[in-house]
XYZ file of C-alpha atoms in Angstrom:
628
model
C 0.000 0.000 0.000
C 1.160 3.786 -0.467
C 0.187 4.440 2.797
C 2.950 1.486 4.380
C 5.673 3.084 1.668
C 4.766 6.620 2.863
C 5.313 5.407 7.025
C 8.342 2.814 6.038
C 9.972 6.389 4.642
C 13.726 7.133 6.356
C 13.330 10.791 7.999
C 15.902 12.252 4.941
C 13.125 11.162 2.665
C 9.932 12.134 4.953
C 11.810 16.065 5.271
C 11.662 15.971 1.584
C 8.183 14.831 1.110
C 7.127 17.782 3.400
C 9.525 20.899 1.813
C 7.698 19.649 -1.517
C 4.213 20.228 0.604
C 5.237 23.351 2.244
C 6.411 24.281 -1.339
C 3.009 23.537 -3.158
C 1.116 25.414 -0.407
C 2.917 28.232 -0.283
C 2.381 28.825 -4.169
C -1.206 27.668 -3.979
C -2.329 29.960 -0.985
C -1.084 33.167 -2.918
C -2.625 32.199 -6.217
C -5.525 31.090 -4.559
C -5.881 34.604 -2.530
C -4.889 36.786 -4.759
C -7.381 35.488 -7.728
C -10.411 35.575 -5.043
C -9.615 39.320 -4.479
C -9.654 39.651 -8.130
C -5.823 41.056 -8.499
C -5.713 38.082 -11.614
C -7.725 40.232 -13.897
C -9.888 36.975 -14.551
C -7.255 34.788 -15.309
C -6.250 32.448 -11.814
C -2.608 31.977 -13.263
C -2.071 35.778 -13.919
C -0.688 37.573 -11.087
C 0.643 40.417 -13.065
C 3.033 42.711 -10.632
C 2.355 40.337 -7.768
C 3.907 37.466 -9.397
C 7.094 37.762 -7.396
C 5.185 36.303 -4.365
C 5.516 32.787 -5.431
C 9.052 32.186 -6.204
C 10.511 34.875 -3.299
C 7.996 32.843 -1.134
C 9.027 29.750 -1.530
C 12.675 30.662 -1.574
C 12.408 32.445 2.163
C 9.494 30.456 3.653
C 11.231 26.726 3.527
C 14.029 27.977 5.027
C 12.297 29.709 8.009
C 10.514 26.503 8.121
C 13.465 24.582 8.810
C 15.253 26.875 10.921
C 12.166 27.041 13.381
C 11.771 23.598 13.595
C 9.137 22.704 11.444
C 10.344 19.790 9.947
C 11.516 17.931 13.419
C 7.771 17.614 14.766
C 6.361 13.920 14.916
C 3.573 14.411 12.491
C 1.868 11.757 13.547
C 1.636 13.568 17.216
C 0.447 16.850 15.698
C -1.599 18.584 18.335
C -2.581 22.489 19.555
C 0.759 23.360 20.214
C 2.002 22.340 16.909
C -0.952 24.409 15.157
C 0.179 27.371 16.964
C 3.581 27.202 15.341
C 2.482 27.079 11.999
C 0.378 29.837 12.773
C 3.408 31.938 14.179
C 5.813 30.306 11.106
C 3.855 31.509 9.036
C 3.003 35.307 10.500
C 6.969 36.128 10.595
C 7.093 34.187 7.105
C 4.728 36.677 5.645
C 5.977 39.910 7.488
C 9.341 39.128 6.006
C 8.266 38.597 2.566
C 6.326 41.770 2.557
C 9.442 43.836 4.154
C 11.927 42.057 1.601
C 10.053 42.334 -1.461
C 9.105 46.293 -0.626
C 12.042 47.668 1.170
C 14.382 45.734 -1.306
C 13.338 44.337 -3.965
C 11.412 47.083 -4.255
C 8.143 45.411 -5.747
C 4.862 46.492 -4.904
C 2.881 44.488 -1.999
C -0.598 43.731 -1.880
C -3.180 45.184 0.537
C -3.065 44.154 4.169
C -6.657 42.558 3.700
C -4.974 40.008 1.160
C -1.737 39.584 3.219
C -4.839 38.475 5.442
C -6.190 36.623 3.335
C -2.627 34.787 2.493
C -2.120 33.796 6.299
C -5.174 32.539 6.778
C -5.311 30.344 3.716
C -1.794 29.369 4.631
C -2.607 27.896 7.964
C -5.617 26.199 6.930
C -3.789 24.353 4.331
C -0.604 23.573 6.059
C -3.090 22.880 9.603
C -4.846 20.406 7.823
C -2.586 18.543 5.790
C -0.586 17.791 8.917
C -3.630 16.724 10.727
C -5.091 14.364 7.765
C -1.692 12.947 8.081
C -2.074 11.877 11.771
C -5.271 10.850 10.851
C -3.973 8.581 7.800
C -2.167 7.031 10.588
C -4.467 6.696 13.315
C -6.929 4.925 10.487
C -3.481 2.687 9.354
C -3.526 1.169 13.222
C -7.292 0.859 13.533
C -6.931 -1.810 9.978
C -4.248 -3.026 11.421
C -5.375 -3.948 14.416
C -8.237 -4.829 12.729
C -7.271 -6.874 10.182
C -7.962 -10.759 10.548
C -5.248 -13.147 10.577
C -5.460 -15.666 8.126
C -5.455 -19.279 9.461
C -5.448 -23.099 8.261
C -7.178 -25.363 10.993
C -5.512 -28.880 10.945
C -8.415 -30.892 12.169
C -11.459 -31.485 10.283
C -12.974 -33.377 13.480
C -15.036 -32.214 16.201
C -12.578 -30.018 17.934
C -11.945 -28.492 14.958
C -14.959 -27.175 14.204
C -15.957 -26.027 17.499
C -12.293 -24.379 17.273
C -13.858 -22.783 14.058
C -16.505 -21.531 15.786
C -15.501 -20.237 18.869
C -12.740 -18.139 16.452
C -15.034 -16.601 13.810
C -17.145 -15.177 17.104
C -14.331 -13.160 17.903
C -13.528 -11.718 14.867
C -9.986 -11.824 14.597
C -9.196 -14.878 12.565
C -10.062 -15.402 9.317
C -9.911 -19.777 8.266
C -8.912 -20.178 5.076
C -8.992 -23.399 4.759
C -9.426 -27.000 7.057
C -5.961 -29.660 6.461
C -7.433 -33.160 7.455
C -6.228 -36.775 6.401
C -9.113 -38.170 6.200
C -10.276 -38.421 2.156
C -13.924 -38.559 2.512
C -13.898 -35.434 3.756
C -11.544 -33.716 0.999
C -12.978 -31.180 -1.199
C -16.230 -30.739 0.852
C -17.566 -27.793 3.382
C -17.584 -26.987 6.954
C -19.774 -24.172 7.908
C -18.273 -22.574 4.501
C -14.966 -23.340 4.541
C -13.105 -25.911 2.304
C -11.476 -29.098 3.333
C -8.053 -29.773 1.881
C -5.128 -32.573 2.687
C -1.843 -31.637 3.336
C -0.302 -32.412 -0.216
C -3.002 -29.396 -1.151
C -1.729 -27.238 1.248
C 1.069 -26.014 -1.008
C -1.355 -23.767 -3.326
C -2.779 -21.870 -0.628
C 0.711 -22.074 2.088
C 1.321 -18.053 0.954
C -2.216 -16.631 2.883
C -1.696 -18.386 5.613
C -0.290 -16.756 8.466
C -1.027 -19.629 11.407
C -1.830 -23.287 11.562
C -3.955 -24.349 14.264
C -3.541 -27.767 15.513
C -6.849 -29.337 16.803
C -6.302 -33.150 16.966
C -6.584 -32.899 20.959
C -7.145 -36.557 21.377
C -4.119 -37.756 19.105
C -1.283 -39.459 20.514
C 2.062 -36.973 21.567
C 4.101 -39.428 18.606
C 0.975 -38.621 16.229
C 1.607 -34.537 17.002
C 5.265 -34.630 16.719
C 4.611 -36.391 13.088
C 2.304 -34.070 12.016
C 4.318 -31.280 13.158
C 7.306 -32.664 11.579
C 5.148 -32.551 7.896
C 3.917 -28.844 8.697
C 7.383 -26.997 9.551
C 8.590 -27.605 6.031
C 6.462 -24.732 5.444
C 7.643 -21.828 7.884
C 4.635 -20.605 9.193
C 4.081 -21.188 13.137
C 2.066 -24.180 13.928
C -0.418 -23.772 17.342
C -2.251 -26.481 19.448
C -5.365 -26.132 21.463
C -5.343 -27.694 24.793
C -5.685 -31.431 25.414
C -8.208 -33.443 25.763
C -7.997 -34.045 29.695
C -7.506 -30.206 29.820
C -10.532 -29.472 28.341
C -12.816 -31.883 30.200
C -11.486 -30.680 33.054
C -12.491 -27.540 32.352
C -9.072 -26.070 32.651
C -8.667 -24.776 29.222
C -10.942 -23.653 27.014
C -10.864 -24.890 22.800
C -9.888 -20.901 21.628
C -7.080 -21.382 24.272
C -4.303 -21.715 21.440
C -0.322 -22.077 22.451
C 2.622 -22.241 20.550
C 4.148 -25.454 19.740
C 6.329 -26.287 23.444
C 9.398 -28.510 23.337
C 7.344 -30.733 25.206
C 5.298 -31.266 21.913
C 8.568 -32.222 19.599
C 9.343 -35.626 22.747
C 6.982 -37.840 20.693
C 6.709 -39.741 23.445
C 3.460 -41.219 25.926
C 3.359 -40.079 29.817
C 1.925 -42.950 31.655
C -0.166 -42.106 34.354
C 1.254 -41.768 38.055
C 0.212 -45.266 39.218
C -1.818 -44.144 42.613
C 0.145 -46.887 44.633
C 3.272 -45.757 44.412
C 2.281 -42.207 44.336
C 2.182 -40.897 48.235
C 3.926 -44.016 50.112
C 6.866 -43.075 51.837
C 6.253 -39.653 51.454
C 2.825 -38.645 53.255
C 2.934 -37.586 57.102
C 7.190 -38.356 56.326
C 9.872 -35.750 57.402
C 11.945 -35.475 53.828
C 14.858 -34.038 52.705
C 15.969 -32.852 49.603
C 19.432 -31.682 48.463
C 19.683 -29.095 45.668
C 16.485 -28.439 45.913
C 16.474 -25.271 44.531
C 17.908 -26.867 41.099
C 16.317 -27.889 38.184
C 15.234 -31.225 39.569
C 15.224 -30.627 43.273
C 12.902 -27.774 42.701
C 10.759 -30.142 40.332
C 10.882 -33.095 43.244
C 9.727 -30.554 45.600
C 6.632 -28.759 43.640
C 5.540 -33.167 43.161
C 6.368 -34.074 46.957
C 4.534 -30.991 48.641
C 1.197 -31.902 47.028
C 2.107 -35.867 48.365
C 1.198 -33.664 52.183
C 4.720 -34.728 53.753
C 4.522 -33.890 57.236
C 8.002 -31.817 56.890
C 9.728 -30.865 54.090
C 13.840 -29.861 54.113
C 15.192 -27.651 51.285
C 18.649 -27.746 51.216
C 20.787 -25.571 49.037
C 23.984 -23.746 48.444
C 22.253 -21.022 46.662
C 20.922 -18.593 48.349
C 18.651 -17.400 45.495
C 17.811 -20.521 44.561
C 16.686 -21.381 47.747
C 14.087 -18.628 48.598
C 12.907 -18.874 45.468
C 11.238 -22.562 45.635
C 10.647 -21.814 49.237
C 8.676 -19.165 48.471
C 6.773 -21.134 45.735
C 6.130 -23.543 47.873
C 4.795 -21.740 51.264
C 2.538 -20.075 48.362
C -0.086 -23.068 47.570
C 1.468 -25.711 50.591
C -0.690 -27.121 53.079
C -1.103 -25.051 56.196
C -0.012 -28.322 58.169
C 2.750 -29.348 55.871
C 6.155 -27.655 57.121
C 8.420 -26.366 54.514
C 12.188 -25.367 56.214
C 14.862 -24.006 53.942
C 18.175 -24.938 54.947
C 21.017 -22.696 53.530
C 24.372 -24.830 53.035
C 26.706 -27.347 51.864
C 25.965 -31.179 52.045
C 29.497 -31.776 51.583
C 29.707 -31.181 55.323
C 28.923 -34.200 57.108
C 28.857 -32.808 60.512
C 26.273 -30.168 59.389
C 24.397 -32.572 57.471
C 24.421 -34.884 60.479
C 22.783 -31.932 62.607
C 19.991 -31.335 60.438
C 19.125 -35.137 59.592
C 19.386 -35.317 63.666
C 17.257 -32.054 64.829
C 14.472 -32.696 62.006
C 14.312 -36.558 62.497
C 14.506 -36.616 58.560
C 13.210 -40.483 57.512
C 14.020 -40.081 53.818
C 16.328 -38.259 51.452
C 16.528 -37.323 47.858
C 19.885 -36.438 47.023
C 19.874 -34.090 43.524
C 22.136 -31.864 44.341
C 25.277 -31.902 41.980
C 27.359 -30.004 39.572
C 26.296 -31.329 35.922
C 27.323 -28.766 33.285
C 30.196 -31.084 31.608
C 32.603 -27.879 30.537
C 32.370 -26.200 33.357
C 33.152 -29.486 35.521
C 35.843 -30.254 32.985
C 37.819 -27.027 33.790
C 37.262 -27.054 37.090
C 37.333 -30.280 38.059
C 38.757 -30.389 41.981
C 35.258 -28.645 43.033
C 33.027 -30.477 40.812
C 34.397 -33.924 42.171
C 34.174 -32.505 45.732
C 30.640 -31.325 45.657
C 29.260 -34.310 43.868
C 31.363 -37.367 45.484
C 31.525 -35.983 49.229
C 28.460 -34.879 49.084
C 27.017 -38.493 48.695
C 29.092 -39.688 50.819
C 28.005 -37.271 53.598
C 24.625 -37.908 53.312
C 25.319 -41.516 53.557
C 27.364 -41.580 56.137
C 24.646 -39.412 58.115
C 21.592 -41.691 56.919
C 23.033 -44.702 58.285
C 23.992 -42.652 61.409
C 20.678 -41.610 62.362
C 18.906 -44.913 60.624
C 17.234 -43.117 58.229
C 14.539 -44.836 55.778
C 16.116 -44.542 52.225
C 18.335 -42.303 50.155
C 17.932 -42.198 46.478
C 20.352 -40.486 44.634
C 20.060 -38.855 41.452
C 22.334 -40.193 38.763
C 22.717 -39.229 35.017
C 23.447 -41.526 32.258
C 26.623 -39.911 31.709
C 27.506 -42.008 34.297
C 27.596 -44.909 32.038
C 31.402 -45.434 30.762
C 31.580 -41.780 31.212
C 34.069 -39.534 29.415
C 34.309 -36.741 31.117
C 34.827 -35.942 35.344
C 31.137 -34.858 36.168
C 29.822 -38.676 34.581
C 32.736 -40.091 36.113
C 31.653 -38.141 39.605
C 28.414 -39.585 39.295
C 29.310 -42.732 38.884
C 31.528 -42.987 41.337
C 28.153 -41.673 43.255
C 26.938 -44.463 42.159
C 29.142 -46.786 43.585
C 29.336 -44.984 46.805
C 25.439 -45.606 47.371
C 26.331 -49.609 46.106
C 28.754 -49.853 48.597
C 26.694 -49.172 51.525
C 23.612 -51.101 50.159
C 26.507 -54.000 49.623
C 27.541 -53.306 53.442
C 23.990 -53.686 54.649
C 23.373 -56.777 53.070
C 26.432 -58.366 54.450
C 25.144 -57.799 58.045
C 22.869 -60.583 59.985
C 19.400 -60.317 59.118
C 18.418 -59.792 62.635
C 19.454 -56.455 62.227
C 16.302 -54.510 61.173
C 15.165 -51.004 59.628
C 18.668 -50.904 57.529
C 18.845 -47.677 55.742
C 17.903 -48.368 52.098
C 19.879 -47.095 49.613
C 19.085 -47.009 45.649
C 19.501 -44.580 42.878
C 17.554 -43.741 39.820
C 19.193 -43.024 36.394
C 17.687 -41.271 33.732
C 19.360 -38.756 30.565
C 18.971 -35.159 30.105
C 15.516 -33.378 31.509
C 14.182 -30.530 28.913
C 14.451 -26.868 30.679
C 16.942 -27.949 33.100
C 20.001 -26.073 34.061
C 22.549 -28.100 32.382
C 19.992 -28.782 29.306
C 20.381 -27.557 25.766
C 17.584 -26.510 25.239
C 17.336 -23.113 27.289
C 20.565 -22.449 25.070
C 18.971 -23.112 21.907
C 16.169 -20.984 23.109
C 18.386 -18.384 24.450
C 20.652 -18.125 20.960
C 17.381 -17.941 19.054
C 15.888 -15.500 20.697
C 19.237 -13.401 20.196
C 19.144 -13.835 16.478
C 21.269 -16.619 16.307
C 23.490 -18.300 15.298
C 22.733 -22.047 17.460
C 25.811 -23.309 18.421
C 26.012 -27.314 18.082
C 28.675 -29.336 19.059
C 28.592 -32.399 16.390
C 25.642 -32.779 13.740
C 25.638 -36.334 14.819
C 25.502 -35.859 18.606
C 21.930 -37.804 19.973
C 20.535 -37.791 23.623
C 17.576 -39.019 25.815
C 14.920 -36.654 26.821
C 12.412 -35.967 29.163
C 10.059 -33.177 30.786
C 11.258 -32.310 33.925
C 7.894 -32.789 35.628
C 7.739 -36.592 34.474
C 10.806 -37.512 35.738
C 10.478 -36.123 38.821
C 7.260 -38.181 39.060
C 9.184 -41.310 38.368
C 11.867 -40.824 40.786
C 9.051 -40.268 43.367
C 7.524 -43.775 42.323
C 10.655 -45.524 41.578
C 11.489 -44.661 45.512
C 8.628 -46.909 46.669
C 10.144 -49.542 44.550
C 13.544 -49.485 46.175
C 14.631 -52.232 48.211
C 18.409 -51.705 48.637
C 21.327 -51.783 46.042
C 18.691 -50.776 43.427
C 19.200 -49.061 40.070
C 16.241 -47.466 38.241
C 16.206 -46.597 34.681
C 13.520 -44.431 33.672
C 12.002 -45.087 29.700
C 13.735 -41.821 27.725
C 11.222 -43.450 24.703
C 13.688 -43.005 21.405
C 16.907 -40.565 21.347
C 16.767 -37.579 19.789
C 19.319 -35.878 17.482
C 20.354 -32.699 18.539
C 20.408 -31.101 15.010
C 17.141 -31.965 14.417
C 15.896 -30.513 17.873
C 17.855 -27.745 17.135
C 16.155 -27.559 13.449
C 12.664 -28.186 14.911
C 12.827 -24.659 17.726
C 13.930 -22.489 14.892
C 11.227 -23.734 12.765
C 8.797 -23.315 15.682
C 10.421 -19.894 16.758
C 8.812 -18.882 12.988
C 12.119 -18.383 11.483
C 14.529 -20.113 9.036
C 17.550 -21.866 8.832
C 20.406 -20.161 6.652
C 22.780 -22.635 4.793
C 23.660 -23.198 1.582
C 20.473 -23.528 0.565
C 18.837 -21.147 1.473
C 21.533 -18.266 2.182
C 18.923 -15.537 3.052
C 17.717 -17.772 5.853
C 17.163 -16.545 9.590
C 19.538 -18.044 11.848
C 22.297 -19.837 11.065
C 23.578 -23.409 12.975
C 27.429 -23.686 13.968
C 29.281 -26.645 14.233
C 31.874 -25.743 16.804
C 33.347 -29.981 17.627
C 32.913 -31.928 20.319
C 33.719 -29.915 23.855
C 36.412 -32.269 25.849
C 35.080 -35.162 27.711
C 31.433 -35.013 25.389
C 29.769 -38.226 23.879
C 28.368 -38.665 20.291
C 26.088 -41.187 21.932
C 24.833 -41.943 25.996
C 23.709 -44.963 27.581
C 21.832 -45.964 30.468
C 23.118 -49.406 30.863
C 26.884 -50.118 31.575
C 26.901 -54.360 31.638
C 23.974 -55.478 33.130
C 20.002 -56.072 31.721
C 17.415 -54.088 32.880
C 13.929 -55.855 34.111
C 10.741 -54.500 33.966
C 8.759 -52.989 37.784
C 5.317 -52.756 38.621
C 5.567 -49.016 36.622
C 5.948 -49.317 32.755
C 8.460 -46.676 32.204
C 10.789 -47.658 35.258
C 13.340 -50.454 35.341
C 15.373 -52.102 37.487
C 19.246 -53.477 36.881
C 22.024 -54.565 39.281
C 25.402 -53.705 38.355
C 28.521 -54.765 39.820
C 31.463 -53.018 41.802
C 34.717 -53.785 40.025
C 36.576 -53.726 43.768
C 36.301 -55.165 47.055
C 34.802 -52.724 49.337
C 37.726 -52.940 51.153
C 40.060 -51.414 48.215
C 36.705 -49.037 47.192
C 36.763 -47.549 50.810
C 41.170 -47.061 50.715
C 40.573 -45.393 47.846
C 37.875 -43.182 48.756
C 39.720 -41.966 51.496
C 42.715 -41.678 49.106
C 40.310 -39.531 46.702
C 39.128 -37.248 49.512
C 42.608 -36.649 50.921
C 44.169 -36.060 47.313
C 40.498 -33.017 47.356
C 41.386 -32.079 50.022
C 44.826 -30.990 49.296
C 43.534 -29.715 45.534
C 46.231 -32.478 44.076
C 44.692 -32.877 40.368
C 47.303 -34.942 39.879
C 46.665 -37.674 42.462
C 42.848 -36.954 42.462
C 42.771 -37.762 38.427
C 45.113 -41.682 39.581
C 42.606 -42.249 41.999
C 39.474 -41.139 40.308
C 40.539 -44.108 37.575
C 41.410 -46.924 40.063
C 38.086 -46.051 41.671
C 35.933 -45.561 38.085
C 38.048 -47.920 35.694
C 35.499 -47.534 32.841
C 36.208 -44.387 32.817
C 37.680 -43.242 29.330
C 39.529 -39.962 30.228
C 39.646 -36.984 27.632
C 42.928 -36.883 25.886
């Protein structure tokens, strides 16, 4: 439209625009004055001895114009003030071209009536063009805003046409078109609108602004294929609410979202089963470590609502730490008691006290260090929060007889490569070796602390995640940095797997392992692919050079896999839960060599010898396959 070119103008070429308005105005208000007062002689071009006006107007009006600021208003924010400056512009514009063209140019002037007449004619003109201006623009926004958005509906089903109809009541989309797979319904008409399949979709792809997903009863590794046919397209793909949120009434169909990560998993998220969801944990005094991290904050949001009758936060980070406490107090249970503990549980004394003065019963132990590089570089502290912290707690839970620990482990933990994996296996092993020491004592010897882990791969939106760095980089423009285009992991929502850790804790019997179902890896290039699709931009390559954001390959970072695992030797067997499994795998040294060289280990921290640290760390992890 004109009216976009006029408003997409740079300022050098607005300024212009308006000199050639003053310009025309000027010459049209004396013309048009002095033929009404009849100083033409019945001819509107003939101006006879007055015909200096023009040109000697033009040439000293403009350039009082600019020097008084005329041309740095915001027309678009004309108002009274700016109407009185004209009217004042043009005043001393006149005056001056009435004194310069008498005193010396020595023409003759017209009466003061038509001078009058001039001013007045002037200020209308140049008043109103500048206000129909502001008023072009004012009109601009009001279509704009407007303006319907043009949409596909994917979904020719039920949803979808209540979808359709909720929509066209609010006037602000406008369907083009319904995309369903189902050929009997191709090339006929809901409520008006057409219904195409997807290899049709190409024809009308340039109108269509959104796609809106309504398939809420479709599988999540249904969506993801669907969504993987519609992002060759570019144009942002939304989903209504699902089906259990809209019988519960806790979304309405109109209540469209973006495409989340979540939606790109694939994968199905059983159920909590109900009887393993609350044992061990209601009316229990529990403890969690990092709990203001990614997963200790997720552990605690899914315990509190299990109506523990005390619930410990501990956590090194201040911030951290009155943030989830805060959460918490915010929709807790007046009789549940939330305590936030501020420190280290590398300290076994202090953890000692507070396992002691709260009469904890059972702890989940997530606190660690897990971003790989930074580990990697600093590898003294990483191995001293994340080994002596375990074996703290430990020590402390079979102190006070505690009910059960369950750490948190990480499948870089199998055969790792780098120090944090290998700190987490070793972990690993700690929490073996007193399962291993329990079992060795006479079974007379009752309420043994039980001690079991649960291992799972990389949680979307955590803390040591990729994908808040994808979604960080994107938002910045690009480009997305990616290690290896062949680099795969595991995935799951942070939510699910702290309900399975709760679950697989009712399960554990001592010595246990617990491998949560990832469902299939995922490449990392295509995940990375898949959020700049979904952010609505493009990928520039080769290809397609004028692309959006651009993906780096910057090599594998020291001590990173192409590929994890979750198994190191042993077979996993199925539990009463679907997606949790249990395996057994072996210590590769007696436990009294694993405790000499623990002590070894912690001495070797102690004294920040790398050196000696890095000897033991292998005798005690022998799998492990250190970087260079």
């Amino acid at each position: 439209m004109v009216i976009d070119k006029f408003f997409s103008l740079n300022p050098f070429l607005r300024k212009i625009f308006f000199l050639f308005i003053d310009s025309t105005l000027i010459a049209f208000s004396i013309q048009l004055s002095l033929s009404f007062t009849s100083y033409s002689e019945n001819n509107f071009f003939y101006l006879g001895e007055y015909s200096w006006m023009i040109p000697f107007g033009i040439f000293l009006g403009i350039p009082i114009y600019a020097f008084t600021g005329q041309y740095l208003a915001i027309t678009r924010f004309t108002g009274r003030k700016t109407i009185y400056r004209i009217l004042f512009r043009n005043l001393l514009f006149l005056l001056l071209l009435i004194l310069f063209g008498h005193y010396f140019l020595k023409f003759n002037v017209p009466e003061v009536k038509v001078n009058i007449l001039i001013w007045i004619v002037l200020n209308t003109l140049m008043g109103f063009f500048r206000l129909f201006i502001k008023d072009i623009f004012y009109i601009k926004k009001i279509i704009n805003k407007r303006r319907k958005i043009n949409v596909a509906i994917y979904g020719a089903g039920e949803a979808g046409v209540q979808l359709a109809e909720n929509i066209q009541s609010t006037n602000s989309y406008k369907i083009i078109a319904f995309i369903d797979d189902n050929p009997i319904l191709w090339d006929r008409r809901l409520n008006g609108i057409q219904v195409i399949p997807l290899k049709s979709f190409e024809k009308i792809k340039d109108k269509i602004e959104k796609i809106l997903l309504a398939i809420p009863s479709a599988s999540n590794r249904k969506k993801r294929n669907i969504i993987d046919k519609l992002q060759k397209f570019k144009i942002p793909v939304f989903m209504i609410p699902s089906i259990n949120e809209l019988t519960s009434g806790a979304s309405k169909i109109d209540s469209i979202r973006p495409i989340s990560i979540d939606d790109l998993l694939g994968r199905e998220s059983a159920p909590p089963d109900l009887n393993l969801m609350g044992k061990g944990i209601t009316n229990k005094n529990i403890c969690i470590t990092g709990a203001g991290g990614s997963i200790g904050s997720e552990l605690s949001r899914q315990i509190i609502n299990l109506k523990p009758n005390l619930l410990i936060l501990l956590e090194n980070n201040e911030h951290n730490l009155y943030n989830i406490s805060e959460e918490l107090r915010s929709y807790a249970k007046e009789n549940i008691s939330i305590k936030p503990v501020l420190g280290c549980c590398t300290n076994q004394k202090f953890v000692e006290k507070i396992f002691f003065e709260n009469k904890v019963q059972r702890v989940f132990h997530s606190a660690a260090y897990k971003h790989v590089p930074i580990v990697e570089s600093n590898p003294i502290t990483g191995l001293i929060n994340n080994i002596l912290s375990t074996k703290a707690i430990c020590f402390a839970a079979k102190k006070f007889n505690l009910e059960k620990v369950i750490l948190i482990s990480s499948d870089k933990a199998v055969r790792p490569t780098n120090i944090m994996g290998a700190s987490k296996r070793l972990a690993e092993l700690i929490i073996s070796a007193f399962a291993i020491e329990n079992d060795k004592k006479l079974s007379s010897e009752n309420n043994q602390t039980c001690f079991s882990m649960v291992r799972f791969g990389n949680v979307l939106e955590s803390s040591g995640s990729v994908v808040p760095l994808f979604k960080k980089q994107i938002s910045n423009g690009g480009p997305v940095t990616l290690t290896h285009p062949e680099v795969t992991r595991y995935f799951m929502t942070i939510p699910e797997a702290a309900q399975l850790v709760v679950q697989a804790s009712v399960l554990a019997t001592g010595g246990d392992l617990f491998l949560l179902d990832m469902g299939e890896p995922l490449q990392i290039k295509n995940l990375a692919e898949q959020m700049i699709h979904l952010s609505g931009n493009s990928i520039r390559d080769n290809k397609n050079p004028e692309g959006d954001i651009e993906i780096v390959i910057t090599g594998l970072r020291p001590g990173e896999k192409l590929y994890e695992e979750l198994l190191i030797e042993s077979e996993a067997v199925p539990t009463e839960h679907p997606l949790i499994f249990r395996a057994n795998e072996k210590m590769f040294l007696t436990l009294e060599d694993f405790w000499f060289n623990i002590e070894k280990l912690e001495n070797a921290l102690n004294k920040l010898d790398l050196d000696l640290t890095m000897k033991t760390l292998q005798k005690l992890v022998p799998e492990w396959k250190r970087f260079g």
